[in-house]
PDB file of C-alpha atoms in Angstrom:
ATOM      1  CA  TYR A 116     -32.372 -37.687 -53.971  1.00 45.00           C
ATOM      2  CA  GLY A 117     -35.135 -38.659 -51.606  1.00 46.00           C
ATOM      3  CA  THR A 118     -37.771 -37.447 -49.263  1.00 45.00           C
ATOM      4  CA  ARG A 119     -35.780 -37.381 -46.018  1.00 46.00           C
ATOM      5  CA  LEU A 120     -34.083 -34.258 -47.404  1.00 45.00           C
ATOM      6  CA  GLY A 121     -37.473 -32.627 -47.805  1.00 43.00           C
ATOM      7  CA  TRP A 122     -37.338 -32.992 -51.573  1.00 41.00           C
ATOM      8  CA  ASP A 123     -39.705 -34.605 -54.053  1.00 41.00           C
ATOM      9  CA  HIS A 124     -39.357 -38.238 -55.045  1.00 38.00           C
ATOM     10  CA  PRO A 125     -36.311 -38.598 -57.350  1.00 43.00           C
ATOM     11  CA  HIS A 126     -38.413 -39.945 -60.228  1.00 36.00           C
ATOM     12  CA  ARG A 127     -40.346 -36.647 -60.244  1.00 32.00           C
ATOM     13  CA  MET A 128     -37.258 -34.448 -60.169  1.00 41.00           C
ATOM     14  CA  SER A 129     -34.769 -33.823 -62.970  1.00 40.00           C
ATOM     15  CA  GLN A 130     -31.096 -34.567 -62.451  1.00 39.00           C
ATOM     16  CA  PHE A 131     -30.339 -30.845 -62.629  1.00 40.00           C
ATOM     17  CA  GLN A 132     -32.877 -30.042 -59.914  1.00 43.00           C
ATOM     18  CA  ARG A 133     -31.458 -32.723 -57.648  1.00 43.00           C
ATOM     19  CA  LEU A 134     -27.926 -31.474 -58.197  1.00 45.00           C
ATOM     20  CA  ALA A 135     -28.969 -27.911 -57.365  1.00 45.00           C
ATOM     21  CA  GLN A 136     -30.607 -29.124 -54.151  1.00 48.00           C
ATOM     22  CA  VAL A 137     -27.543 -31.099 -53.058  1.00 46.00           C
ATOM     23  CA  ARG A 138     -25.221 -28.178 -53.681  1.00 48.00           C
ATOM     24  CA  SER A 139     -27.504 -25.802 -51.782  1.00 48.00           C
ATOM     25  CA  LEU A 140     -27.024 -27.685 -48.511  1.00 50.00           C
ATOM     26  CA  ASN A 141     -24.653 -25.996 -46.083  1.00 52.00           C
ATOM     27  CA  LEU A 142     -22.888 -28.714 -44.127  1.00 52.00           C
ATOM     28  CA  THR A 143     -19.438 -27.158 -43.959  1.00 53.00           C
ATOM     29  CA  THR A 144     -17.721 -27.016 -40.590  1.00 52.00           C
ATOM     30  CA  ASP A 145     -14.761 -25.333 -39.011  1.00 51.00           C
ATOM     31  CA  SER A 146     -11.675 -27.001 -40.457  1.00 47.00           C
ATOM     32  CA  THR A 147      -9.776 -26.856 -37.156  1.00 46.00           C
ATOM     33  CA  ASP A 148      -9.488 -30.399 -35.786  1.00 45.00           C
ATOM     34  CA  SER A 149      -8.176 -31.893 -32.592  1.00 43.00           C
ATOM     35  CA  LYS A 150      -7.244 -35.477 -31.878  1.00 44.00           C
ATOM     36  CA  THR A 151      -9.804 -35.752 -29.087  1.00 46.00           C
ATOM     37  CA  GLU A 152     -11.766 -39.006 -29.162  1.00 53.00           C
ATOM     38  CA  HIS A 153     -15.533 -38.781 -28.831  1.00 56.00           C
ATOM     39  CA  ASN A 154     -18.168 -41.324 -27.852  1.00 71.00           C
ATOM     40  CA  GLN A 155     -20.738 -39.786 -30.155  1.00 85.00           C
ATOM     41  CA  SER A 156     -22.571 -41.946 -32.701  1.00 89.00           C
ATOM     42  CA  LEU A 157     -25.631 -41.829 -34.909  1.00 91.00           C
ATOM     43  CA  GLU A 158     -27.594 -44.975 -35.829  1.00 93.00           C
ATOM     44  CA  LEU A 159     -29.861 -45.066 -38.880  1.00 93.00           C
ATOM     45  CA  GLU A 160     -32.434 -47.615 -40.027  1.00 92.00           C
ATOM     46  CA  ILE A 161     -32.401 -47.877 -43.817  1.00 91.00           C
ATOM     47  CA  SER A 162     -35.032 -49.887 -45.671  1.00 88.00           C
ATOM     48  CA  THR A 163     -34.374 -49.128 -49.342  1.00 89.00           C
ATOM     49  CA  ILE A 164     -31.520 -48.724 -51.801  1.00 90.00           C
ATOM     50  CA  GLU A 165     -32.666 -45.160 -52.459  1.00 91.00           C
ATOM     51  CA  ASP A 166     -32.430 -44.318 -48.761  1.00 92.00           C
ATOM     52  CA  MET A 167     -28.890 -45.676 -48.607  1.00 92.00           C
ATOM     53  CA  GLU A 168     -27.893 -43.592 -51.625  1.00 94.00           C
ATOM     54  CA  ASP A 169     -29.497 -40.534 -50.011  1.00 93.00           C
ATOM     55  CA  VAL A 170     -27.375 -40.980 -46.880  1.00 94.00           C
ATOM     56  CA  GLY A 171     -24.281 -41.110 -49.069  1.00 95.00           C
ATOM     57  CA  ALA A 172     -25.407 -37.951 -50.856  1.00 94.00           C
ATOM     58  CA  VAL A 173     -25.947 -36.047 -47.598  1.00 93.00           C
ATOM     59  CA  LEU A 174     -22.552 -37.038 -46.218  1.00 95.00           C
ATOM     60  CA  SER A 175     -20.822 -36.034 -49.451  1.00 95.00           C
ATOM     61  CA  VAL A 176     -21.838 -32.396 -49.160  1.00 92.00           C
ATOM     62  CA  GLY A 177     -18.950 -30.147 -48.193  1.00 91.00           C
ATOM     63  CA  THR A 178     -16.345 -32.929 -48.259  1.00 95.00           C
ATOM     64  CA  ASP A 179     -12.863 -31.837 -49.256  1.00 96.00           C
ATOM     65  CA  GLY A 180      -9.297 -33.064 -49.499  1.00 97.00           C
ATOM     66  CA  GLY A 181      -8.258 -34.976 -46.397  1.00 96.00           C
ATOM     67  CA  ASP A 182     -11.748 -36.277 -45.592  1.00 97.00           C
ATOM     68  CA  VAL A 183     -11.722 -40.034 -44.943  1.00 98.00           C
ATOM     69  CA  LEU A 184     -14.788 -42.267 -44.570  1.00 98.00           C
ATOM     70  CA  VAL A 185     -14.198 -45.915 -43.638  1.00 97.00           C
ATOM     71  CA  LEU A 186     -16.963 -48.384 -44.535  1.00 96.00           C
ATOM     72  CA  ASP A 187     -17.095 -51.575 -42.486  1.00 92.00           C
ATOM     73  CA  GLY A 188     -19.611 -54.260 -41.622  1.00 84.00           C
ATOM     74  CA  ASP A 189     -21.672 -57.042 -43.188  1.00 80.00           C
ATOM     75  CA  LEU A 190     -21.178 -58.161 -46.766  1.00 79.00           C
ATOM     76  CA  GLY A 191     -23.978 -56.974 -49.018  1.00 77.00           C
ATOM     77  CA  ALA A 192     -25.185 -54.441 -46.448  1.00 81.00           C
ATOM     78  CA  GLY A 193     -25.091 -51.426 -48.744  1.00 85.00           C
ATOM     79  CA  LYS A 194     -21.525 -50.100 -48.857  1.00 92.00           C
ATOM     80  CA  THR A 195     -21.524 -49.822 -52.657  1.00 91.00           C
ATOM     81  CA  CYS A 196     -25.007 -48.215 -52.656  1.00 93.00           C
ATOM     82  CA  PHE A 197     -23.799 -45.668 -50.108  1.00 95.00           C
ATOM     83  CA  SER A 198     -20.699 -44.978 -52.203  1.00 96.00           C
ATOM     84  CA  ARG A 199     -22.780 -44.577 -55.360  1.00 95.00           C
ATOM     85  CA  GLY A 200     -24.944 -41.910 -53.713  1.00 95.00           C
ATOM     86  CA  PHE A 201     -21.866 -40.184 -52.307  1.00 96.00           C
ATOM     87  CA  VAL A 202     -19.955 -40.112 -55.596  1.00 96.00           C
ATOM     88  CA  ARG A 203     -22.920 -39.089 -57.747  1.00 96.00           C
ATOM     89  CA  ALA A 204     -23.847 -36.236 -55.450  1.00 95.00           C
ATOM     90  CA  ARG A 205     -20.291 -34.988 -54.991  1.00 95.00           C
ATOM     91  CA  THR A 206     -19.498 -35.127 -58.737  1.00 95.00           C
ATOM     92  CA  GLY A 207     -22.925 -33.885 -59.793  1.00 93.00           C
ATOM     93  CA  LEU A 208     -23.178 -36.728 -62.309  1.00 92.00           C
ATOM     94  CA  MET A 209     -26.393 -38.517 -61.401  1.00 91.00           C
ATOM     95  CA  ASP A 210     -25.956 -41.315 -63.957  1.00 89.00           C
ATOM     96  CA  MET A 211     -22.311 -42.047 -63.161  1.00 92.00           C
ATOM     97  CA  ARG A 212     -21.492 -45.746 -62.962  1.00 92.00           C
ATOM     98  CA  VAL A 213     -20.112 -46.483 -59.484  1.00 93.00           C
ATOM     99  CA  THR A 214     -19.060 -50.074 -58.815  1.00 88.00           C
ATOM    100  CA  SER A 215     -17.100 -51.931 -56.178  1.00 85.00           C
ATOM    101  CA  PRO A 216     -13.330 -51.585 -56.715  1.00 83.00           C
ATOM    102  CA  THR A 217     -12.590 -55.082 -55.354  1.00 75.00           C
ATOM    103  CA  TYR A 218     -10.380 -56.163 -58.258  1.00 76.00           C
ATOM    104  CA  LEU A 219      -8.811 -52.781 -58.962  1.00 79.00           C
ATOM    105  CA  LEU A 220      -8.280 -51.849 -55.282  1.00 88.00           C
ATOM    106  CA  SER A 221      -9.209 -48.234 -56.049  1.00 92.00           C
ATOM    107  CA  ASN A 222     -11.552 -46.360 -58.382  1.00 94.00           C
ATOM    108  CA  THR A 223     -11.090 -42.610 -58.733  1.00 96.00           C
ATOM    109  CA  TYR A 224     -13.617 -39.896 -59.589  1.00 97.00           C
ATOM    110  CA  PRO A 225     -12.622 -36.287 -60.318  1.00 96.00           C
ATOM    111  CA  VAL A 226     -14.595 -33.458 -58.698  1.00 95.00           C
ATOM    112  CA  ASP A 227     -14.339 -29.667 -58.591  1.00 94.00           C
ATOM    113  CA  ASP A 228     -13.300 -29.412 -62.246  1.00 92.00           C
ATOM    114  CA  GLY A 229     -10.623 -32.047 -61.747  1.00 91.00           C
ATOM    115  CA  ASP A 230      -8.878 -30.243 -58.887  1.00 94.00           C
ATOM    116  CA  LEU A 231      -9.824 -32.978 -56.397  1.00 96.00           C
ATOM    117  CA  LEU A 232     -10.214 -36.765 -56.557  1.00 97.00           C
ATOM    118  CA  ILE A 233     -12.472 -39.174 -54.718  1.00 98.00           C
ATOM    119  CA  HIS A 234     -10.707 -42.495 -54.098  1.00 97.00           C
ATOM    120  CA  HIS A 235     -13.107 -45.400 -53.525  1.00 96.00           C
ATOM    121  CA  MET A 236     -10.967 -48.260 -52.219  1.00 93.00           C
ATOM    122  CA  ASP A 237     -11.664 -51.890 -51.386  1.00 90.00           C
ATOM    123  CA  LEU A 238      -8.788 -53.376 -49.402  1.00 90.00           C
ATOM    124  CA  TYR A 239     -10.133 -56.932 -49.145  1.00 86.00           C
ATOM    125  CA  ARG A 240      -7.322 -58.383 -51.261  1.00 83.00           C
ATOM    126  CA  LEU A 241      -4.641 -56.844 -49.043  1.00 83.00           C
ATOM    127  CA  SER A 242      -5.014 -59.435 -46.319  1.00 73.00           C
ATOM    128  CA  GLY A 243      -1.291 -59.754 -45.648  1.00 62.00           C
ATOM    129  CA  GLY A 244      -1.104 -56.410 -43.893  1.00 65.00           C
ATOM    130  CA  LYS A 245       2.389 -55.700 -45.264  1.00 74.00           C
ATOM    131  CA  PRO A 246       3.236 -51.993 -45.690  1.00 75.00           C
ATOM    132  CA  GLU A 247       4.581 -52.610 -49.181  1.00 80.00           C
ATOM    133  CA  ASP A 248       1.161 -53.912 -50.267  1.00 83.00           C
ATOM    134  CA  PHE A 249      -0.238 -50.401 -49.845  1.00 88.00           C
ATOM    135  CA  GLN A 250       2.485 -48.560 -51.771  1.00 86.00           C
ATOM    136  CA  PRO A 251       0.589 -48.516 -55.104  1.00 86.00           C
ATOM    137  CA  LEU A 252      -2.281 -46.694 -53.378  1.00 91.00           C
ATOM    138  CA  ASN A 253      -0.074 -43.765 -52.264  1.00 90.00           C
ATOM    139  CA  LEU A 254      -2.096 -43.514 -49.060  1.00 92.00           C
ATOM    140  CA  GLU A 255      -0.121 -40.736 -47.398  1.00 93.00           C
ATOM    141  CA  TYR A 256      -0.915 -38.397 -50.277  1.00 95.00           C
ATOM    142  CA  VAL A 257      -4.500 -39.604 -50.713  1.00 96.00           C
ATOM    143  CA  PHE A 258      -5.389 -39.264 -47.021  1.00 96.00           C
ATOM    144  CA  ASN A 259      -4.106 -35.690 -46.967  1.00 95.00           C
ATOM    145  CA  HIS A 260      -5.188 -34.342 -50.353  1.00 97.00           C
ATOM    146  CA  CYS A 261      -8.140 -36.417 -51.598  1.00 97.00           C
ATOM    147  CA  ILE A 262     -11.542 -37.658 -50.447  1.00 98.00           C
ATOM    148  CA  SER A 263     -11.406 -41.326 -49.426  1.00 97.00           C
ATOM    149  CA  LEU A 264     -14.109 -44.001 -49.191  1.00 97.00           C
ATOM    150  CA  ILE A 265     -12.487 -47.162 -47.832  1.00 95.00           C
ATOM    151  CA  GLU A 266     -14.048 -50.617 -47.666  1.00 93.00           C
ATOM    152  CA  TRP A 267     -12.369 -53.294 -45.517  1.00 91.00           C
ATOM    153  CA  PRO A 268     -10.584 -50.586 -43.480  1.00 92.00           C
ATOM    154  CA  SER A 269      -9.353 -53.134 -40.917  1.00 89.00           C
ATOM    155  CA  ARG A 270      -6.636 -53.986 -43.443  1.00 89.00           C
ATOM    156  CA  LEU A 271      -5.062 -50.590 -42.762  1.00 91.00           C
ATOM    157  CA  GLY A 272      -3.877 -51.472 -39.261  1.00 88.00           C
ATOM    158  CA  ASP A 273      -1.555 -48.717 -38.046  1.00 88.00           C
ATOM    159  CA  LEU A 274      -2.166 -46.785 -41.276  1.00 90.00           C
ATOM    160  CA  MET A 275      -5.712 -45.920 -40.173  1.00 93.00           C
ATOM    161  CA  PRO A 276      -6.119 -42.105 -40.233  1.00 94.00           C
ATOM    162  CA  PRO A 277      -6.970 -40.683 -36.791  1.00 94.00           C
ATOM    163  CA  GLN A 278      -9.371 -38.152 -38.348  1.00 95.00           C
ATOM    164  CA  ARG A 279     -12.171 -40.124 -40.024  1.00 97.00           C
ATOM    165  CA  LEU A 280     -15.838 -40.988 -40.113  1.00 97.00           C
ATOM    166  CA  GLU A 281     -16.431 -44.648 -39.341  1.00 97.00           C
ATOM    167  CA  LEU A 282     -19.535 -46.228 -40.889  1.00 96.00           C
ATOM    168  CA  THR A 283     -20.651 -49.682 -39.769  1.00 95.00           C
ATOM    169  CA  PHE A 284     -23.214 -51.425 -41.998  1.00 94.00           C
ATOM    170  CA  LYS A 285     -25.425 -54.180 -40.576  1.00 91.00           C
ATOM    171  CA  ILE A 286     -28.189 -56.310 -42.105  1.00 87.00           C
ATOM    172  CA  ASP A 287     -31.329 -57.007 -40.080  1.00 76.00           C
ATOM    173  CA  VAL A 288     -31.486 -60.802 -40.533  1.00 69.00           C
ATOM    174  CA  GLU A 289     -35.180 -60.826 -39.643  1.00 66.00           C
ATOM    175  CA  THR A 290     -35.991 -58.880 -42.818  1.00 58.00           C
ATOM    176  CA  VAL A 291     -33.846 -60.850 -45.284  1.00 57.00           C
ATOM    177  CA  THR A 292     -35.697 -61.770 -48.502  1.00 59.00           C
ATOM    178  CA  ASP A 293     -34.744 -62.650 -52.057  1.00 56.00           C
ATOM    179  CA  ASP A 294     -34.737 -59.012 -53.182  1.00 57.00           C
ATOM    180  CA  ASP A 295     -32.539 -56.099 -52.146  1.00 55.00           C
ATOM    181  CA  GLU A 296     -35.147 -54.302 -50.037  1.00 63.00           C
ATOM    182  CA  ASN A 297     -33.965 -55.582 -46.652  1.00 76.00           C
ATOM    183  CA  THR A 298     -33.581 -53.379 -43.601  1.00 85.00           C
ATOM    184  CA  ARG A 299     -30.046 -52.236 -42.902  1.00 89.00           C
ATOM    185  CA  TYR A 300     -28.668 -50.411 -39.908  1.00 92.00           C
ATOM    186  CA  LEU A 301     -25.885 -47.893 -40.331  1.00 93.00           C
ATOM    187  CA  VAL A 302     -23.903 -46.564 -37.361  1.00 94.00           C
ATOM    188  CA  LEU A 303     -21.894 -43.375 -37.931  1.00 95.00           C
ATOM    189  CA  THR A 304     -19.041 -42.813 -35.486  1.00 96.00           C
ATOM    190  CA  PRO A 305     -16.924 -39.655 -35.869  1.00 96.00           C
ATOM    191  CA  HIS A 306     -13.240 -39.505 -34.986  1.00 96.00           C
ATOM    192  CA  GLY A 307     -11.923 -35.958 -34.741  1.00 94.00           C
ATOM    193  CA  ASP A 308     -13.699 -32.636 -34.241  1.00 93.00           C
ATOM    194  CA  HIS A 309     -14.332 -32.060 -37.957  1.00 93.00           C
ATOM    195  CA  TRP A 310     -16.562 -35.131 -38.223  1.00 94.00           C
ATOM    196  CA  VAL A 311     -18.138 -34.583 -34.804  1.00 94.00           C
ATOM    197  CA  LYS A 312     -19.264 -31.104 -35.871  1.00 92.00           C
ATOM    198  CA  LYS A 313     -20.486 -32.302 -39.246  1.00 91.00           C
ATOM    199  CA  LEU A 314     -22.542 -35.095 -37.686  1.00 91.00           C
ATOM    200  CA  GLU A 315     -24.020 -32.668 -35.162  1.00 91.00           C
ATOM    201  CA  LYS A 316     -25.037 -30.295 -37.960  1.00 89.00           C
ATOM    202  CA  ILE A 317     -26.667 -33.076 -39.987  1.00 87.00           C
ATOM    203  CA  LYS A 318     -28.602 -34.107 -36.878  1.00 87.00           C
ATOM    204  CA  GLU A 319     -29.596 -30.546 -35.971  1.00 88.00           C
ATOM    205  CA  ASP A 320     -30.724 -29.666 -39.503  1.00 86.00           C
ATOM    206  CA  GLY A 321     -32.903 -32.768 -39.768  1.00 87.00           C
ATOM    207  CA  TYR A 322     -31.658 -34.154 -43.078  1.00 82.00           C
ATOM    208  CA  LEU A 323     -31.875 -37.743 -41.828  1.00 89.00           C
ATOM    209  CA  ASP A 324     -34.579 -37.410 -39.170  1.00 88.00           C
ATOM    210  CA  ASP A 325     -36.858 -40.125 -40.581  1.00 87.00           C
ATOM    211  CA  LEU A 326     -34.002 -42.658 -40.512  1.00 90.00           C
ATOM    212  CA  ILE A 327     -32.561 -42.017 -37.041  1.00 86.00           C
ATOM    213  CA  VAL A 328     -32.857 -44.844 -34.527  1.00 84.00           C
ATOM    214  CA  GLU A 329     -30.484 -43.557 -31.864  1.00 73.00           C
ATOM    215  CA  TYR A 330     -28.187 -40.571 -31.308  1.00 72.00           C
ATOM    216  CA  GLU A 331     -25.524 -40.761 -28.606  1.00 74.00           C
ATOM    217  CA  GLU A 332     -23.525 -37.749 -27.472  1.00 71.00           C
TER     218      GLU A 332
END
């Protein structure tokens, strides 16, 4: 992964070197959470696909069962790129194929020798908002025992977990071109002490310094 982590360009680093670097990061936090709401947020300016994947990789480090990340915002703004970086870094499989789960609702990826699953969900098709629509996803179990990446989280309604990291993806319309290298903005908003502490540590340790636009406490 890329230069904002202080590493060499990915094309000059082997997959095994990158994996070792990702796993060497220490972003774990105290697991004790409260339900206190915070006004903290971190805004990033992201100009390339590689940068978006790097952000996903950084946020994947130290994630464990019960961690929920909800991905909202503009269509085509980088949610799948973020998820690809997250899943590849957390699994350690740098060539893993990570695609949008729109038609399947959920793709799963085993980590930690199969003891833990990442669930990458796209809830777009569940527009009715009926509780029975979510039964096949077994959300109560997943939210408590797995790592969750959720696109179209507004579909959850009252099922939204109180402890989560909210990511809002936005496209800068002034930079839109025919290729994929358009500027995106990503706002990270933590809900619950676990995510507040993790975001503070990422900010303090400088892993995303070259991407930060604004940090609100």
